[in-house]
Tab-separated table of C-alpha atoms in Angstrom:
chain	number	residue	atom	x	y	z
D	26	MET	CA	12.887	-3.040	-5.572
D	27	ILE	CA	12.945	-4.427	-8.972
D	28	ARG	CA	15.426	-2.524	-11.167
D	29	SER	CA	14.589	-4.333	-14.868
D	30	VAL	CA	12.362	-6.894	-16.517
D	31	SER	CA	12.292	-8.850	-19.572
D	32	PHE	CA	10.070	-11.202	-21.007
D	33	THR	CA	10.314	-14.680	-23.192
D	34	ASN	CA	7.257	-15.389	-24.881
D	35	PHE	CA	4.634	-14.858	-22.009
D	36	GLN	CA	1.506	-14.242	-24.061
D	37	GLY	CA	3.344	-13.606	-26.994
D	38	LEU	CA	5.050	-11.302	-25.052
D	39	THR	CA	8.836	-10.919	-26.005
D	40	THR	CA	11.127	-7.883	-25.252
D	41	SER	CA	14.085	-7.072	-27.191
D	42	ARG	CA	16.157	-5.930	-24.341
D	43	PRO	CA	15.645	-5.401	-20.716
D	44	LEU	CA	12.947	-2.700	-19.214
D	45	PRO	CA	14.348	-0.324	-16.918
D	46	LEU	CA	12.227	0.170	-13.832
D	47	SER	CA	12.427	2.762	-10.976
D	48	LYS	CA	10.189	3.615	-7.883
D	49	PHE	CA	7.318	4.663	-10.174
D	50	THR	CA	7.164	3.340	-13.748
D	51	VAL	CA	4.337	4.337	-16.359
D	52	LEU	CA	4.083	2.368	-19.050
D	53	ILE	CA	2.251	4.169	-22.540
D	54	GLY	CA	1.685	3.283	-26.137
D	55	LEU	CA	-1.038	2.268	-28.346
D	56	ASN	CA	-3.925	-0.399	-27.279
D	57	GLY	CA	-2.222	-3.771	-28.178
D	58	SER	CA	1.208	-2.580	-27.725
D	59	GLY	CA	1.790	-4.725	-24.799
D	60	LYS	CA	1.152	-2.795	-21.651
D	61	THR	CA	-1.367	-5.181	-20.197
D	62	THR	CA	0.259	-8.106	-20.877
D	63	ALA	CA	3.622	-7.111	-19.327
D	64	LEU	CA	1.422	-6.069	-15.984
D	65	ARG	CA	0.075	-9.641	-15.839
D	66	ALA	CA	3.590	-11.008	-16.440
D	67	LEU	CA	4.821	-9.388	-13.518
D	68	TRP	CA	2.168	-10.233	-11.372
D	69	PHE	CA	2.491	-13.915	-12.468
D	70	VAL	CA	6.487	-14.148	-11.757
D	71	LEU	CA	5.721	-12.225	-8.370
D	72	SER	CA	2.709	-13.896	-6.937
D	73	HIS	CA	3.342	-17.148	-7.946
D	74	GLY	CA	7.058	-17.591	-8.574
D	75	ARG	CA	9.072	-19.132	-6.342
D	76	ASP	CA	13.180	-19.848	-5.958
D	77	VAL	CA	12.763	-23.575	-5.491
D	78	ARG	CA	16.514	-23.938	-5.190
D	79	GLN	CA	16.499	-22.212	-1.826
D	80	CYS	CA	14.239	-24.768	-0.528
D	81	VAL	CA	16.478	-27.261	-1.309
D	82	ARG	CA	19.702	-25.429	-0.245
D	83	ARG	CA	18.201	-24.813	3.394
D	84	ARG	CA	17.643	-28.583	3.769
D	85	SER	CA	20.348	-30.101	2.029
D	86	VAL	CA	19.443	-33.559	0.224
D	87	PRO	CA	22.246	-36.364	1.047
D	88	PRO	CA	24.301	-36.545	-2.011
D	89	ASN	CA	23.463	-40.060	-4.156
D	90	PRO	CA	24.077	-40.041	-7.952
D	91	ARG	CA	20.805	-42.417	-8.297
D	92	TRP	CA	18.445	-39.619	-6.918
D	93	LEU	CA	16.407	-37.070	-8.958
D	94	ILE	CA	14.801	-34.263	-6.806
D	95	GLU	CA	11.703	-32.389	-8.490
D	96	VAL	CA	10.270	-29.713	-6.509
D	97	ARG	CA	6.544	-28.759	-6.949
D	98	GLY	CA	4.452	-25.384	-5.483
D	99	ALA	CA	1.646	-24.243	-4.781
D	100	GLY	CA	0.599	-21.217	-2.796
D	101	TYR	CA	2.641	-20.666	-0.066
D	102	MET	CA	4.091	-24.147	0.182
D	103	ALA	CA	6.689	-26.169	-1.858
D	104	ALA	CA	7.517	-29.916	-1.608
D	105	VAL	CA	10.579	-31.364	-2.478
D	106	TYR	CA	10.386	-34.938	-4.023
D	107	VAL	CA	13.324	-37.573	-4.282
D	108	TYR	CA	13.022	-40.126	-6.829
D	109	ASP	CA	15.338	-43.421	-6.875
D	110	ALA	CA	16.370	-43.316	-10.794
D	111	TYR	CA	16.401	-46.729	-10.918
D	112	LEU	CA	13.646	-47.911	-8.902
D	113	ALA	CA	11.439	-44.955	-9.857
D	114	ASP	CA	10.386	-44.339	-6.080
D	115	ALA	CA	9.418	-41.228	-4.929
D	116	THR	CA	9.971	-40.066	-1.067
D	117	LEU	CA	8.583	-36.332	-0.043
D	118	PHE	CA	11.759	-34.914	1.192
D	119	THR	CA	11.066	-31.838	2.891
D	120	LYS	CA	8.322	-28.831	2.576
D	121	CYS	CA	9.210	-25.334	2.533
D	122	GLY	CA	6.863	-22.707	3.228
D	123	LYS	CA	6.557	-18.749	3.089
D	124	PHE	CA	9.889	-18.153	1.568
D	125	ARG	CA	8.383	-15.857	-1.232
D	126	GLU	CA	8.658	-12.247	-2.220
D	127	PRO	CA	5.401	-10.417	-0.658
D	128	MET	CA	2.301	-10.561	-2.326
D	129	PRO	CA	1.931	-7.592	-5.190
D	130	VAL	CA	-1.108	-5.919	-5.504
D	131	MET	CA	-2.955	-5.592	-8.776
D	132	VAL	CA	-5.556	-3.020	-9.706
D	133	ASP	CA	-7.499	-3.912	-12.543
D	134	ASP	CA	-11.277	-4.831	-13.669
D	135	GLU	CA	-10.858	-7.817	-12.038
D	136	SER	CA	-10.089	-6.266	-8.435
D	137	VAL	CA	-12.563	-3.648	-8.941
D	138	TYR	CA	-15.111	-6.731	-9.946
D	139	SER	CA	-14.168	-8.329	-6.485
D	140	ILE	CA	-14.640	-4.852	-4.399
D	141	VAL	CA	-18.150	-4.249	-6.009
D	142	ARG	CA	-18.853	-7.981	-5.098
D	143	LYS	CA	-17.912	-7.411	-1.702
D	144	TRP	CA	-19.497	-4.041	-1.168
D	145	GLY	CA	-23.040	-5.682	-2.141
D	146	GLU	CA	-22.299	-8.124	0.581
D	147	SER	CA	-21.568	-5.629	3.305
D	148	SER	CA	-25.057	-4.886	4.674
D	149	GLY	CA	-25.014	-1.022	3.674
D	150	ARG	CA	-21.507	-0.261	5.374
D	151	MET	CA	-19.527	2.035	3.775
D	152	TRP	CA	-16.108	0.048	2.408
D	153	PRO	CA	-13.191	1.122	3.832
D	154	GLY	CA	-11.531	2.053	0.966
D	155	LEU	CA	-14.066	4.472	-0.531
D	156	GLU	CA	-14.238	5.899	3.611
D	157	ASP	CA	-10.429	6.475	2.974
D	158	LEU	CA	-10.950	8.870	-0.075
D	159	VAL	CA	-13.893	10.483	1.603
D	160	LYS	CA	-12.107	11.616	4.743
D	161	GLU	CA	-9.150	12.692	2.768
D	162	GLY	CA	-11.278	14.926	0.473
D	163	ALA	CA	-10.137	12.989	-2.558
D	164	VAL	CA	-13.573	12.059	-4.076
D	165	LEU	CA	-15.611	15.407	-4.599
D	166	PRO	CA	-17.879	16.544	-7.430
D	167	PRO	CA	-17.560	16.412	-10.285
D	168	VAL	CA	-15.808	12.853	-9.951
D	169	LEU	CA	-19.171	12.010	-7.763
D	170	THR	CA	-22.594	12.433	-9.104
D	171	PRO	CA	-25.502	13.699	-6.817
D	172	GLU	CA	-26.948	10.257	-6.410
D	173	VAL	CA	-23.810	9.264	-4.897
D	174	VAL	CA	-23.697	12.005	-2.727
D	175	VAL	CA	-26.851	11.028	-1.118
D	176	ALA	CA	-25.802	7.675	-1.342
D	177	PHE	CA	-22.773	8.030	0.560
D	178	ASN	CA	-25.351	10.246	3.295
D	179	ARG	CA	-26.963	6.731	3.811
D	180	GLY	CA	-23.999	4.598	3.907
D	181	ILE	CA	-23.770	3.334	0.429
D	182	ASN	CA	-25.828	0.623	0.063
D	183	ALA	CA	-25.491	-1.531	-2.835
D	184	LYS	CA	-25.213	1.132	-5.579
D	185	PRO	CA	-21.237	1.113	-6.229
D	186	TRP	CA	-22.191	0.983	-9.877
D	187	LEU	CA	-23.010	4.831	-9.665
D	188	LEU	CA	-18.967	5.433	-9.513
D	189	SER	CA	-16.612	5.883	-12.265
D	190	ARG	CA	-14.356	3.186	-13.204
D	191	GLY	CA	-11.311	5.459	-11.854
D	192	VAL	CA	-13.049	6.093	-8.648
D	193	LEU	CA	-13.752	2.390	-8.054
D	194	GLN	CA	-10.241	1.456	-9.054
D	195	ALA	CA	-9.122	3.975	-6.452
D	196	ILE	CA	-11.150	2.316	-3.586
D	197	ALA	CA	-9.937	-0.989	-4.641
D	198	ALA	CA	-6.283	-0.091	-4.386
D	199	LYS	CA	-6.908	1.675	-1.082
D	200	GLN	CA	-8.618	-1.506	0.157
D	201	MET	CA	-6.193	-3.934	-0.808
D	202	LEU	CA	-3.257	-2.198	0.266
D	203	SER	CA	-5.304	-1.854	3.896
D	204	GLU	CA	-5.315	-5.683	3.606
D	205	HIS	CA	-1.743	-6.328	2.366
D	206	LEU	CA	0.568	-4.186	4.254
D	207	ASP	CA	3.736	-6.118	3.009
D	208	ALA	CA	2.604	-5.721	-0.467
D	209	GLY	CA	6.076	-4.623	-2.247
D	210	VAL	CA	5.255	-3.674	-5.737
D	211	VAL	CA	1.544	-2.218	-6.978
D	212	LEU	CA	0.489	-2.837	-10.444
D	213	TRP	CA	-2.181	-0.758	-12.117
D	214	ASP	CA	-3.439	-1.073	-15.051
D	215	ASP	CA	-4.795	1.681	-17.152
D	216	LEU	CA	-4.145	4.466	-14.023
D	217	GLY	CA	-6.016	7.449	-14.238
D	218	SER	CA	-8.913	6.109	-16.745
D	219	SER	CA	-11.935	7.970	-15.876
D	220	MET	CA	-10.381	9.767	-13.068
D	221	HIS	CA	-10.819	13.404	-12.514
D	222	PRO	CA	-7.254	15.070	-12.425
D	223	ALA	CA	-7.570	15.997	-8.826
D	224	LEU	CA	-8.452	12.332	-8.092
D	225	VAL	CA	-5.477	11.550	-10.380
D	226	GLN	CA	-3.266	13.757	-8.204
D	227	HIS	CA	-3.916	12.526	-5.184
D	228	VAL	CA	-3.958	8.877	-5.926
D	229	MET	CA	-0.531	9.156	-7.443
D	230	ARG	CA	0.774	11.425	-4.466
D	231	TRP	CA	-0.686	8.515	-2.095
D	232	LEU	CA	1.516	5.837	-3.960
D	233	ASN	CA	4.585	7.732	-4.070
D	234	GLY	CA	4.366	8.230	-0.542
D	235	LEU	CA	3.908	4.361	0.498
D	236	HIS	CA	7.330	3.340	1.986
D	237	GLY	CA	8.862	0.414	0.357
D	238	VAL	CA	6.196	0.054	-2.234
D	239	GLN	CA	7.075	0.260	-6.018
D	240	VAL	CA	4.705	1.172	-8.621
D	241	ILE	CA	4.229	-0.252	-12.410
D	242	ALA	CA	1.306	1.113	-13.963
D	243	SER	CA	0.353	1.557	-17.726
D	244	THR	CA	-1.991	4.439	-18.324
D	245	HIS	CA	-3.708	6.621	-21.334
D	246	SER	CA	-3.937	9.467	-19.188
D	247	ILE	CA	-2.082	12.859	-20.198
D	248	ASP	CA	-2.842	13.962	-16.637
D	249	VAL	CA	-0.732	11.103	-15.254
D	250	LEU	CA	2.885	12.106	-16.967
D	251	TYR	CA	1.575	15.979	-15.978
D	252	GLU	CA	1.773	15.089	-12.419
D	253	LEU	CA	5.060	12.930	-12.990
D	254	ALA	CA	6.177	15.675	-14.533
D	255	MET	CA	5.558	18.640	-12.208
D	256	GLY	CA	5.742	16.420	-8.886
D	257	ASP	CA	8.407	14.662	-6.777
D	258	TYR	CA	8.750	11.135	-8.197
D	259	ASP	CA	11.698	8.881	-9.065
D	260	PHE	CA	9.905	8.026	-12.179
D	261	THR	CA	10.584	6.031	-15.507
D	262	VAL	CA	8.431	6.533	-18.246
D	263	LEU	CA	8.477	3.832	-20.962
D	264	ARG	CA	6.626	4.087	-24.622
D	265	LEU	CA	6.078	0.400	-25.561
D	266	SER	CA	5.348	-0.759	-29.237
D	267	ARG	CA	4.739	-4.199	-30.794
D	268	ASP	CA	6.206	-5.765	-34.085
D	269	GLY	CA	4.894	-8.900	-34.435
D	270	GLU	CA	5.435	-10.905	-31.048
D	271	LYS	CA	8.427	-8.484	-30.206
D	272	VAL	CA	7.928	-5.377	-28.001
D	273	THR	CA	10.426	-2.433	-28.062
D	274	ALA	CA	10.506	0.097	-25.369
D	275	GLU	CA	11.436	3.604	-25.722
D	276	GLN	CA	12.457	5.727	-22.289
D	277	LEU	CA	10.808	9.054	-22.427
D	278	ILE	CA	13.067	12.250	-20.867
D	279	SER	CA	11.714	15.063	-19.784
D	280	ASP	CA	11.740	17.253	-23.017
D	281	ASP	CA	9.856	13.984	-24.554
D	282	ILE	CA	7.207	14.480	-21.976
D	283	ASP	CA	7.023	18.189	-22.635
D	284	ARG	CA	6.339	17.892	-26.127
D	285	TYR	CA	3.365	15.474	-25.053
D	286	PHE	CA	1.874	18.697	-23.145
D	287	GLU	CA	2.893	21.105	-25.930
D	288	GLY	CA	1.056	19.021	-28.596
D	289	GLY	CA	-2.127	19.012	-26.652
């Protein structure tokens, strides 16, 4: 599990000190405070970052002061090139594969678009992520419109836009986690957006129950904070604020969250 994270000039995001993370971390703050950028930075590091030095250590390069070593990585693979510093002659020394951390799952508008696009290509079959929500009783009126209920009965046919953004995000999350069983981190941008409180509760309890999965999410929903405060979660709430290019984070305690509820 990731215990803390800090950023230096990632798309203008620089943190003044490391941000503490826990099993379920929620980022709150005004628009432009850095919530989405922080999630994108984590996505970049977890999905593309790789410890290339580990690759070199596993297949030791014979020592030679004339040699320079360069490692290039792409996807699941990394290649180690050895250069002769005098002859500028490069030799492919080794390839390393599958030594990165498990792929994270990112739930955002882009993943929703991907699910909707696949849905349109599914020949009218109910998408598995949606089928899970229906079976679990998580998607119920007033989350669904009468038109969508009819579409369910027909097996959903090219009308996913009738669902709210929040329901589509839940479908995307269910779908992606069913396809990436080894995912260690779920990054969720704007958790709870356009979600009925009952669906917020269902999704958060489902995420919290995933074994070995850490959740880091941004939100504008008071229902998300309410579920954290009232439920059984190992959670951290960070309120981000931006001053120029620097982002500061204030960790909220239970009393702070209670004040949100009291203030409406």
